[in-house]
mmCIF file with all atom_site columns, C-alpha atoms in Angstrom:
data_model
loop_
_atom_site.group_PDB
_atom_site.id
_atom_site.type_symbol
_atom_site.label_atom_id
_atom_site.label_alt_id
_atom_site.label_comp_id
_atom_site.label_asym_id
_atom_site.label_entity_id
_atom_site.label_seq_id
_atom_site.pdbx_PDB_ins_code
_atom_site.Cartn_x
_atom_site.Cartn_y
_atom_site.Cartn_z
_atom_site.occupancy
_atom_site.B_iso_or_equiv
_atom_site.pdbx_formal_charge
_atom_site.auth_seq_id
_atom_site.auth_comp_id
_atom_site.auth_asym_id
_atom_site.auth_atom_id
_atom_site.pdbx_PDB_model_num
ATOM 1  C CA . UNK A 1 1  ? -13.568 41.088 2.981   1.00 0.00 ? 1261 UNK A CA 1
ATOM 2  C CA . UNK A 1 2  ? -17.304 41.230 3.497   1.00 0.00 ? 1262 UNK A CA 1
ATOM 3  C CA . UNK A 1 3  ? -19.978 41.110 0.827   1.00 0.00 ? 1263 UNK A CA 1
ATOM 4  C CA . UNK A 1 4  ? -23.213 42.903 1.732   1.00 0.00 ? 1264 UNK A CA 1
ATOM 5  C CA . UNK A 1 5  ? -26.432 43.826 -0.052  1.00 0.00 ? 1265 UNK A CA 1
ATOM 6  C CA . UNK A 1 6  ? -27.975 47.302 0.018   1.00 0.00 ? 1266 UNK A CA 1
ATOM 7  C CA . UNK A 1 7  ? -31.759 47.182 -0.289  1.00 0.00 ? 1267 UNK A CA 1
ATOM 8  C CA . UNK A 1 8  ? -33.587 50.014 -2.036  1.00 0.00 ? 1268 UNK A CA 1
ATOM 9  C CA . UNK A 1 9  ? -37.010 51.252 -3.044  1.00 0.00 ? 1269 UNK A CA 1
ATOM 10 C CA . UNK A 1 10 ? -37.614 52.034 -6.728  1.00 0.00 ? 1270 UNK A CA 1
ATOM 11 C CA . UNK A 1 11 ? -36.410 55.622 -6.234  1.00 0.00 ? 1271 UNK A CA 1
ATOM 12 C CA . UNK A 1 12 ? -33.054 54.451 -4.866  1.00 0.00 ? 1272 UNK A CA 1
ATOM 13 C CA . UNK A 1 13 ? -33.649 55.253 -1.208  1.00 0.00 ? 1273 UNK A CA 1
ATOM 14 C CA . UNK A 1 14 ? -32.421 52.622 1.205   1.00 0.00 ? 1274 UNK A CA 1
ATOM 15 C CA . UNK A 1 15 ? -35.049 50.474 2.898   1.00 0.00 ? 1275 UNK A CA 1
ATOM 16 C CA . UNK A 1 16 ? -35.036 47.726 5.493   1.00 0.00 ? 1276 UNK A CA 1
ATOM 17 C CA . UNK A 1 17 ? -35.475 44.247 4.009   1.00 0.00 ? 1277 UNK A CA 1
ATOM 18 C CA . UNK A 1 18 ? -38.235 41.860 5.061   1.00 0.00 ? 1278 UNK A CA 1
ATOM 19 C CA . UNK A 1 19 ? -35.631 39.089 5.282   1.00 0.00 ? 1279 UNK A CA 1
ATOM 20 C CA . UNK A 1 20 ? -32.634 39.823 7.473   1.00 0.00 ? 1280 UNK A CA 1
ATOM 21 C CA . UNK A 1 21 ? -29.419 39.405 5.479   1.00 0.00 ? 1281 UNK A CA 1
ATOM 22 C CA . UNK A 1 22 ? -26.001 38.477 6.724   1.00 0.00 ? 1282 UNK A CA 1
ATOM 23 C CA . UNK A 1 23 ? -22.491 39.416 5.730   1.00 0.00 ? 1283 UNK A CA 1
ATOM 24 C CA . UNK A 1 24 ? -21.153 36.958 3.206   1.00 0.00 ? 1284 UNK A CA 1
ATOM 25 C CA . UNK A 1 25 ? -17.571 35.783 2.745   1.00 0.00 ? 1285 UNK A CA 1
ATOM 26 C CA . UNK A 1 26 ? -17.833 35.354 -1.042  1.00 0.00 ? 1286 UNK A CA 1
ATOM 27 C CA . UNK A 1 27 ? -19.690 36.996 -3.897  1.00 0.00 ? 1287 UNK A CA 1
ATOM 28 C CA . UNK A 1 28 ? -21.136 33.612 -4.851  1.00 0.00 ? 1288 UNK A CA 1
ATOM 29 C CA . UNK A 1 29 ? -22.638 33.110 -1.389  1.00 0.00 ? 1289 UNK A CA 1
ATOM 30 C CA . UNK A 1 30 ? -24.204 36.590 -1.506  1.00 0.00 ? 1290 UNK A CA 1
ATOM 31 C CA . UNK A 1 31 ? -25.675 35.973 -4.961  1.00 0.00 ? 1291 UNK A CA 1
ATOM 32 C CA . UNK A 1 32 ? -26.971 32.518 -3.981  1.00 0.00 ? 1292 UNK A CA 1
ATOM 33 C CA . UNK A 1 33 ? -28.717 33.999 -0.951  1.00 0.00 ? 1293 UNK A CA 1
ATOM 34 C CA . UNK A 1 34 ? -30.369 36.645 -3.141  1.00 0.00 ? 1294 UNK A CA 1
ATOM 35 C CA . UNK A 1 35 ? -31.472 33.926 -5.557  1.00 0.00 ? 1295 UNK A CA 1
ATOM 36 C CA . UNK A 1 36 ? -33.267 32.192 -2.696  1.00 0.00 ? 1296 UNK A CA 1
ATOM 37 C CA . UNK A 1 37 ? -34.752 35.297 -1.045  1.00 0.00 ? 1297 UNK A CA 1
ATOM 38 C CA . UNK A 1 38 ? -35.590 37.769 -3.849  1.00 0.00 ? 1298 UNK A CA 1
ATOM 39 C CA . UNK A 1 39 ? -39.322 36.979 -3.833  1.00 0.00 ? 1299 UNK A CA 1
ATOM 40 C CA . UNK A 1 40 ? -39.658 37.630 -0.091  1.00 0.00 ? 1300 UNK A CA 1
ATOM 41 C CA . UNK A 1 41 ? -37.611 40.809 -0.453  1.00 0.00 ? 1301 UNK A CA 1
ATOM 42 C CA . UNK A 1 42 ? -39.817 42.046 -3.302  1.00 0.00 ? 1302 UNK A CA 1
ATOM 43 C CA . UNK A 1 43 ? -43.000 41.236 -1.378  1.00 0.00 ? 1303 UNK A CA 1
ATOM 44 C CA . UNK A 1 44 ? -41.554 43.171 1.577   1.00 0.00 ? 1304 UNK A CA 1
ATOM 45 C CA . UNK A 1 45 ? -41.067 46.351 -0.449  1.00 0.00 ? 1305 UNK A CA 1
ATOM 46 C CA . UNK A 1 46 ? -37.520 46.037 -1.809  1.00 0.00 ? 1306 UNK A CA 1
ATOM 47 C CA . UNK A 1 47 ? -37.477 46.940 -5.503  1.00 0.00 ? 1307 UNK A CA 1
ATOM 48 C CA . UNK A 1 48 ? -33.753 46.825 -6.238  1.00 0.00 ? 1308 UNK A CA 1
ATOM 49 C CA . UNK A 1 49 ? -30.460 45.798 -4.654  1.00 0.00 ? 1309 UNK A CA 1
ATOM 50 C CA . UNK A 1 50 ? -26.802 46.709 -4.869  1.00 0.00 ? 1310 UNK A CA 1
ATOM 51 C CA . UNK A 1 51 ? -23.930 44.406 -3.903  1.00 0.00 ? 1311 UNK A CA 1
ATOM 52 C CA . UNK A 1 52 ? -20.860 45.778 -2.140  1.00 0.00 ? 1312 UNK A CA 1
ATOM 53 C CA . UNK A 1 53 ? -17.511 44.243 -1.290  1.00 0.00 ? 1313 UNK A CA 1
ATOM 54 C CA . UNK A 1 54 ? -16.526 46.297 1.725   1.00 0.00 ? 1314 UNK A CA 1
ATOM 55 C CA . UNK A 1 55 ? -17.115 49.854 0.386   1.00 0.00 ? 1315 UNK A CA 1
ATOM 56 C CA . UNK A 1 56 ? -16.847 49.062 -3.341  1.00 0.00 ? 1316 UNK A CA 1
ATOM 57 C CA . UNK A 1 57 ? -20.019 48.587 -5.376  1.00 0.00 ? 1317 UNK A CA 1
ATOM 58 C CA . UNK A 1 58 ? -19.769 45.469 -7.556  1.00 0.00 ? 1318 UNK A CA 1
ATOM 59 C CA . UNK A 1 59 ? -22.305 46.128 -10.308 1.00 0.00 ? 1319 UNK A CA 1
ATOM 60 C CA . UNK A 1 60 ? -22.500 49.355 -12.315 1.00 0.00 ? 1320 UNK A CA 1
ATOM 61 C CA . UNK A 1 61 ? -26.188 49.820 -11.563 1.00 0.00 ? 1321 UNK A CA 1
ATOM 62 C CA . UNK A 1 62 ? -28.775 48.430 -9.133  1.00 0.00 ? 1322 UNK A CA 1
ATOM 63 C CA . UNK A 1 63 ? -30.285 45.027 -9.817  1.00 0.00 ? 1323 UNK A CA 1
ATOM 64 C CA . UNK A 1 64 ? -34.080 45.166 -10.170 1.00 0.00 ? 1324 UNK A CA 1
ATOM 65 C CA . UNK A 1 65 ? -36.041 42.492 -8.327  1.00 0.00 ? 1325 UNK A CA 1
ATOM 66 C CA . UNK A 1 66 ? -39.140 43.435 -10.316 1.00 0.00 ? 1326 UNK A CA 1
ATOM 67 C CA . UNK A 1 67 ? -37.332 42.477 -13.553 1.00 0.00 ? 1327 UNK A CA 1
ATOM 68 C CA . UNK A 1 68 ? -36.576 39.050 -12.056 1.00 0.00 ? 1328 UNK A CA 1
ATOM 69 C CA . UNK A 1 69 ? -40.262 38.600 -11.258 1.00 0.00 ? 1329 UNK A CA 1
ATOM 70 C CA . UNK A 1 70 ? -41.248 39.433 -14.837 1.00 0.00 ? 1330 UNK A CA 1
ATOM 71 C CA . UNK A 1 71 ? -38.899 36.893 -16.429 1.00 0.00 ? 1331 UNK A CA 1
#
């Protein structure tokens, strides 16, 4: 199993991240990485992310990085 992030602009189109991700072996590792890198991703133009385990999306909707910045 591989856990991977999809990086998107605000309109939902995929975009390349400013920080190169990796494939993660656990959901916790993927979420920890995002917790460390979300600011750099946001500054690089990523507005929202989606987490996938293989081909299955984990969350019901994209996670906004802008919302994290405002909290």
